[in-house]
XYZ file of C-alpha atoms in Angstrom:
441
model
C 102.511 57.788 16.166
C 101.322 59.296 19.466
C 102.865 58.466 22.835
C 101.575 58.892 26.385
C 102.912 58.576 29.920
C 101.674 55.627 32.032
C 100.082 57.089 35.202
C 101.333 54.094 37.206
C 104.964 53.493 36.201
C 105.484 56.736 34.196
C 106.957 54.841 31.224
C 106.342 56.183 27.727
C 104.024 53.913 25.735
C 102.074 54.101 22.474
C 98.824 55.948 23.184
C 96.559 53.231 21.805
C 98.214 50.713 24.176
C 98.146 52.964 27.249
C 95.056 51.512 28.925
C 96.119 47.900 28.425
C 99.602 48.721 29.706
C 98.235 50.492 32.795
C 95.750 47.712 33.522
C 98.552 45.146 33.423
C 99.946 46.635 36.634
C 96.631 46.077 38.396
C 96.154 42.626 36.872
C 99.372 41.307 38.402
C 98.375 42.693 41.789
C 94.862 41.252 41.504
C 96.080 37.795 40.493
C 98.651 37.742 43.280
C 96.040 38.714 45.875
C 93.590 36.043 44.649
C 96.353 33.418 44.688
C 97.473 34.413 48.177
C 93.881 34.350 49.440
C 93.343 30.867 47.993
C 96.513 29.631 49.686
C 95.468 31.060 53.051
C 92.058 29.421 52.818
C 93.570 26.056 51.847
C 96.170 25.814 54.609
C 94.505 27.509 57.558
C 91.046 27.646 59.098
C 89.131 30.876 58.512
C 89.146 33.546 61.161
C 86.672 32.544 63.883
C 83.399 34.454 63.958
C 83.442 36.945 66.818
C 79.716 37.403 66.960
C 78.304 34.082 68.193
C 78.359 33.600 71.949
C 76.118 31.649 74.343
C 74.940 34.989 75.715
C 73.843 36.186 72.256
C 72.104 32.877 71.511
C 70.325 32.916 74.858
C 69.269 36.517 74.388
C 67.815 35.859 70.942
C 65.951 32.657 71.720
C 65.197 33.773 75.264
C 63.420 36.866 73.932
C 61.329 34.646 71.659
C 60.498 32.301 74.516
C 59.668 35.179 76.829
C 57.190 36.648 74.358
C 55.641 33.225 73.838
C 55.341 32.540 77.564
C 53.667 35.891 78.151
C 51.281 35.170 75.290
C 50.395 31.812 76.864
C 50.097 33.196 80.380
C 53.212 31.440 81.676
C 55.822 33.139 83.849
C 58.742 30.763 83.210
C 60.508 29.322 80.214
C 63.617 27.379 79.163
C 65.457 29.373 76.505
C 67.819 26.601 75.434
C 65.091 24.029 74.870
C 62.849 26.571 73.197
C 65.612 27.342 70.688
C 65.274 23.788 69.381
C 61.484 23.617 69.277
C 60.260 27.041 68.215
C 58.867 27.293 64.692
C 57.194 30.668 65.068
C 58.878 32.645 62.285
C 57.068 35.867 63.091
C 58.328 35.770 66.664
C 61.891 35.309 65.433
C 61.507 38.204 63.009
C 60.126 40.473 65.722
C 63.018 39.678 68.054
C 65.633 39.982 65.311
C 64.325 43.406 64.272
C 64.819 44.610 67.840
C 68.150 42.872 68.447
C 69.998 43.212 65.131
C 73.151 45.308 65.186
C 74.082 48.038 62.722
C 77.274 47.294 60.776
C 80.056 49.838 61.064
C 81.894 51.045 57.978
C 84.321 53.752 56.922
C 82.190 56.833 56.297
C 83.120 58.861 53.225
C 81.930 62.464 53.072
C 79.765 62.853 49.968
C 79.901 59.140 49.220
C 82.298 56.984 47.235
C 80.234 57.135 44.035
C 80.458 60.938 43.852
C 84.204 60.819 44.525
C 84.591 58.252 41.759
C 82.474 60.372 39.428
C 84.901 63.284 39.868
C 87.867 61.020 39.151
C 86.258 59.611 36.012
C 85.425 63.112 34.794
C 89.182 63.697 34.549
C 89.496 60.784 32.102
C 89.728 61.539 28.346
C 86.622 62.825 26.586
C 86.553 59.774 24.330
C 85.232 57.695 27.239
C 81.749 57.192 28.666
C 81.382 55.965 32.257
C 78.069 54.889 33.768
C 77.640 54.513 37.534
C 74.968 53.201 39.853
C 73.726 55.435 42.631
C 75.040 55.584 46.191
C 77.010 52.559 47.479
C 78.949 52.321 50.748
C 82.085 50.172 50.838
C 82.152 47.346 53.399
C 85.560 45.747 53.808
C 86.423 42.308 55.128
C 88.041 42.610 58.554
C 91.066 40.437 59.275
C 89.983 39.474 62.780
C 86.401 38.770 61.720
C 85.695 37.519 58.212
C 88.797 37.431 55.993
C 88.764 34.276 53.868
C 85.003 33.709 53.914
C 83.059 36.961 54.357
C 83.192 38.536 50.886
C 79.666 37.357 50.029
C 78.213 38.971 53.133
C 80.141 42.192 52.462
C 78.713 42.373 48.932
C 75.211 41.891 50.339
C 75.928 44.811 52.665
C 77.046 46.968 49.727
C 73.892 46.163 47.751
C 71.814 46.848 50.861
C 73.435 50.248 51.377
C 72.325 51.244 47.874
C 68.782 49.918 48.280
C 68.296 51.612 51.653
C 69.558 54.942 50.322
C 67.964 55.028 46.874
C 64.786 52.908 46.962
C 62.014 53.857 49.396
C 60.022 50.641 48.871
C 63.122 48.572 49.689
C 63.869 50.646 52.779
C 60.413 49.902 54.127
C 60.777 46.109 53.909
C 64.486 45.350 54.292
C 65.534 44.062 57.703
C 62.183 44.814 59.268
C 62.240 48.452 58.208
C 65.249 49.190 60.422
C 66.709 51.576 57.830
C 70.304 50.408 58.333
C 72.674 47.688 57.105
C 73.007 44.930 59.741
C 76.246 43.200 60.701
C 77.055 39.735 59.337
C 75.626 37.898 62.372
C 72.223 39.540 61.860
C 72.347 38.843 58.109
C 72.973 35.197 58.898
C 69.847 35.201 61.056
C 67.873 36.772 58.221
C 69.096 34.105 55.790
C 68.035 31.349 58.171
C 64.595 32.974 58.375
C 64.464 33.103 54.560
C 65.189 29.364 54.456
C 62.546 28.694 57.109
C 60.045 30.554 54.912
C 60.862 28.193 52.036
C 63.280 30.281 49.962
C 65.891 28.079 48.269
C 65.062 25.012 50.347
C 67.406 22.761 48.350
C 70.279 25.201 48.837
C 69.665 25.390 52.576
C 70.326 21.645 52.783
C 73.989 22.334 52.012
C 74.163 24.217 55.318
C 71.758 21.939 57.218
C 69.500 25.011 57.467
C 71.965 26.710 59.841
C 74.566 29.360 59.110
C 74.463 31.724 62.082
C 77.861 31.981 63.741
C 79.578 29.907 61.055
C 82.432 30.976 58.793
C 81.096 29.380 55.609
C 81.293 30.907 52.157
C 78.082 32.025 50.504
C 77.338 33.203 46.976
C 74.742 34.573 44.612
C 72.079 32.014 45.514
C 72.181 32.937 49.199
C 72.170 36.614 48.211
C 69.098 36.061 46.036
C 67.253 34.002 48.678
C 67.886 36.648 51.341
C 66.618 39.579 49.265
C 63.691 37.606 47.832
C 62.441 36.832 51.338
C 61.756 40.583 51.707
C 59.843 40.695 48.410
C 62.711 42.055 46.298
C 63.078 40.552 42.833
C 66.637 39.236 43.002
C 67.689 37.620 39.711
C 70.658 35.413 38.804
C 72.560 35.273 35.505
C 75.214 32.649 34.631
C 77.988 33.110 32.058
C 79.751 29.930 30.951
C 81.338 27.949 28.096
C 79.730 24.875 26.577
C 83.170 23.311 26.315
C 83.486 22.990 30.101
C 82.421 19.369 30.380
C 83.415 19.129 34.043
C 83.395 22.075 36.397
C 86.030 22.451 39.065
C 84.864 24.115 42.239
C 86.096 25.267 45.607
C 84.876 23.514 48.707
C 83.068 26.027 50.894
C 84.410 24.468 54.054
C 88.098 24.104 53.251
C 88.882 25.960 50.047
C 90.236 22.713 48.561
C 90.047 22.370 44.768
C 87.757 19.531 43.728
C 86.263 17.993 40.593
C 82.762 16.602 40.852
C 82.298 14.016 38.119
C 78.603 13.678 38.926
C 78.017 17.251 37.740
C 79.387 16.865 34.198
C 76.172 16.905 32.176
C 75.097 20.016 30.314
C 71.372 19.805 29.878
C 70.141 21.187 33.189
C 71.352 22.885 36.344
C 70.221 23.393 39.906
C 71.370 26.831 41.065
C 71.406 26.509 44.812
C 73.938 25.922 47.538
C 77.069 27.618 48.822
C 79.444 29.698 46.767
C 81.173 26.788 45.059
C 77.932 25.361 43.676
C 77.500 28.124 41.106
C 80.379 26.548 39.221
C 78.099 23.647 38.346
C 76.837 25.803 35.480
C 75.798 23.539 32.661
C 75.542 20.481 34.886
C 73.029 18.423 36.812
C 73.047 18.612 40.579
C 73.089 15.577 42.841
C 69.930 16.668 44.599
C 67.707 15.909 41.622
C 65.244 18.542 42.791
C 63.051 20.515 40.400
C 63.250 23.587 42.593
C 65.314 25.563 40.096
C 64.969 26.118 36.370
C 67.252 27.683 33.795
C 66.577 29.544 30.569
C 69.528 29.102 28.226
C 70.442 31.942 25.857
C 72.920 30.974 23.122
C 75.518 33.634 22.413
C 78.311 33.616 19.838
C 81.181 35.281 21.655
C 83.656 34.687 24.505
C 82.316 34.471 28.048
C 84.165 37.620 29.034
C 82.890 39.745 26.150
C 79.344 38.476 26.682
C 79.638 39.422 30.354
C 80.870 42.908 29.462
C 78.097 43.381 26.882
C 75.476 42.307 29.420
C 76.804 44.688 32.098
C 76.928 47.561 29.603
C 73.317 46.948 28.550
C 72.279 46.660 32.201
C 73.663 50.060 33.160
C 73.159 51.990 29.932
C 70.242 53.719 28.292
C 71.273 54.812 24.822
C 68.804 57.684 24.632
C 70.154 59.210 27.837
C 73.764 58.661 26.798
C 73.209 60.337 23.422
C 71.379 63.302 24.936
C 73.902 63.865 27.724
C 76.780 66.262 27.295
C 78.699 64.557 30.108
C 80.906 61.522 29.770
C 80.206 60.347 33.330
C 76.577 59.440 33.922
C 74.600 58.155 36.883
C 72.659 55.276 35.352
C 68.933 55.791 34.956
C 66.404 53.586 33.197
C 62.689 53.981 32.641
C 60.432 51.964 34.918
C 58.506 49.502 32.725
C 55.315 50.229 34.660
C 55.661 53.993 34.820
C 57.608 54.956 31.696
C 58.140 58.510 32.894
C 59.768 57.383 36.132
C 63.545 57.074 35.910
C 65.234 54.587 38.215
C 68.875 54.195 39.135
C 70.367 50.844 38.181
C 71.382 48.819 41.200
C 74.900 47.482 41.773
C 75.645 43.892 40.759
C 76.793 41.019 42.959
C 79.735 39.651 40.889
C 80.796 36.056 41.571
C 83.608 33.905 40.246
C 85.678 30.993 41.507
C 87.370 32.005 44.761
C 85.986 35.497 45.321
C 83.057 37.879 44.848
C 82.898 41.630 44.367
C 80.367 44.368 43.606
C 80.082 45.983 40.166
C 79.109 49.645 40.548
C 79.417 50.716 36.912
C 81.189 50.346 33.583
C 83.377 52.502 31.329
C 83.683 52.425 27.524
C 86.509 54.110 25.626
C 86.407 54.711 21.881
C 89.499 53.498 20.028
C 90.830 54.840 16.728
C 89.782 51.581 15.119
C 86.189 52.390 16.031
C 86.048 49.604 18.603
C 85.067 50.137 22.226
C 87.387 49.206 25.089
C 85.614 48.448 28.354
C 86.465 48.578 32.046
C 84.286 47.163 34.787
C 84.070 49.515 37.775
C 84.065 47.435 40.941
C 84.241 47.566 44.720
C 86.231 44.758 46.331
C 85.585 43.725 49.969
C 89.252 42.744 50.098
C 90.350 46.367 49.773
C 90.710 48.690 52.741
C 87.960 51.307 52.714
C 90.236 54.035 54.023
C 92.874 53.392 51.341
C 90.185 53.477 48.650
C 88.751 56.752 49.948
C 92.195 58.376 50.180
C 93.038 57.390 46.593
C 89.724 58.769 45.321
C 90.120 62.012 47.260
C 93.644 62.502 45.936
C 92.580 61.343 42.453
C 95.752 59.290 42.342
C 96.112 55.509 42.241
C 92.364 54.950 42.479
C 92.352 52.967 39.221
C 93.962 49.922 40.849
C 91.048 49.721 43.287
C 88.223 50.315 40.826
C 89.035 49.531 37.172
C 89.157 46.049 35.685
C 89.644 45.603 31.945
C 88.309 42.708 29.882
C 91.758 41.097 29.746
C 91.755 40.734 33.550
C 88.686 38.442 33.362
C 90.342 35.046 33.151
C 87.924 32.780 34.993
C 85.959 30.339 32.798
C 82.657 30.997 34.562
C 80.964 33.975 36.191
C 77.662 34.657 37.913
C 75.772 37.869 38.642
C 72.909 38.707 40.957
C 70.888 41.881 40.453
C 67.803 43.375 42.087
C 65.011 44.115 39.633
C 62.502 46.929 40.103
C 59.477 46.856 42.393
C 58.245 44.548 45.142
C 56.623 41.146 44.819
C 53.490 40.103 46.685
C 50.941 37.312 46.796
C 51.522 34.448 44.367
C 54.731 35.975 43.072
C 56.287 35.625 46.531
C 55.654 31.889 46.339
C 57.251 31.700 42.900
C 60.320 33.559 44.147
C 61.010 30.720 46.570
C 62.300 28.695 43.616
C 65.511 30.165 42.224
C 65.600 30.686 38.469
C 68.729 31.511 36.499
C 69.270 32.885 32.994
C 72.309 31.202 31.469
C 74.359 32.735 28.692
C 76.463 30.063 26.958
C 79.219 30.505 24.400
């Protein structure tokens, strides 16, 4: 029997149990952090947004009004009243493009993905790791968005990849600015997406306003935002049939609730704030036909189905077999141009209480012939500097990045991914209605 040394606690353990043993250290830390976060949200109001001020509001709507008054030949305007009456979406977009603010983040020389690639290359040869392309890490800031901002931070991470790796996305995202905006600007963009008709039913949960508010968002808001730029954002649900009633977390208070009116399985509306995704397998109160679901029966646990889906998303068996490396930057053939290889985009990863970004997956071959998997994630709750230091030192980085199957203990999960290409014409109208693929077990 072979033994190995745990890289975390340095205990001697049976080699075949090493990964599970090491992951258990991270699991305890992860569970404790999630529990602590839930407690903080339940007992205290979220940190107040720093970015909404009367001066900012007046500047934004005043710029719109000024342009409109010049267009109409008028030399005076009332910015506050115009803010309530203006419906000119193009004017708002023009002003937002000029006024949006670039988000700051901890810059990592060479990029986090390349640092992670070097760390994974030091793993045993019996493993295969597949990574998306470039992704910058955007952390939640205690004085700004801790307790509610993880969804926005994940949108920023996805945006950093799209702006760096996809030219067509760079040209349309955020008015072609070429940078990732701060949360306040993203909130403006989401309001514009709603005003264009994207996820109208979901916008009702926010009364069509989210700018300056510390409300949780989730995959549906992520999808609506990216779709408004013509990107094909798709949503996938993973759930159990046995969950007759779904518990959820109130977006405003973090309080645990049970909604008895959402206990039917036959259909689902996939809109609303972060907690609404937990209505998987249920009927929404709104009764709207804005969203449809294709149900895919699967005969396995939710967590294994999720892992299988992520593996298939990132992997291309022909490339894996032909590669001599055991760390691969994910590439897949474009369906339209079969010779064009495209990097797989990161995944917006949602579950009850938190969301993160999946940047890859690792598979390790066991003696039994089975594969053991680790999701490779970026968590907005982690400090960017601490993550970068661990990756540079190639020590302790696993607790930031790796998550084994046994750490997935939530009953329901949801993913959002950005498919290839840009939509136009009639397809843009169809994208206004959110569709979800549901994988039930």
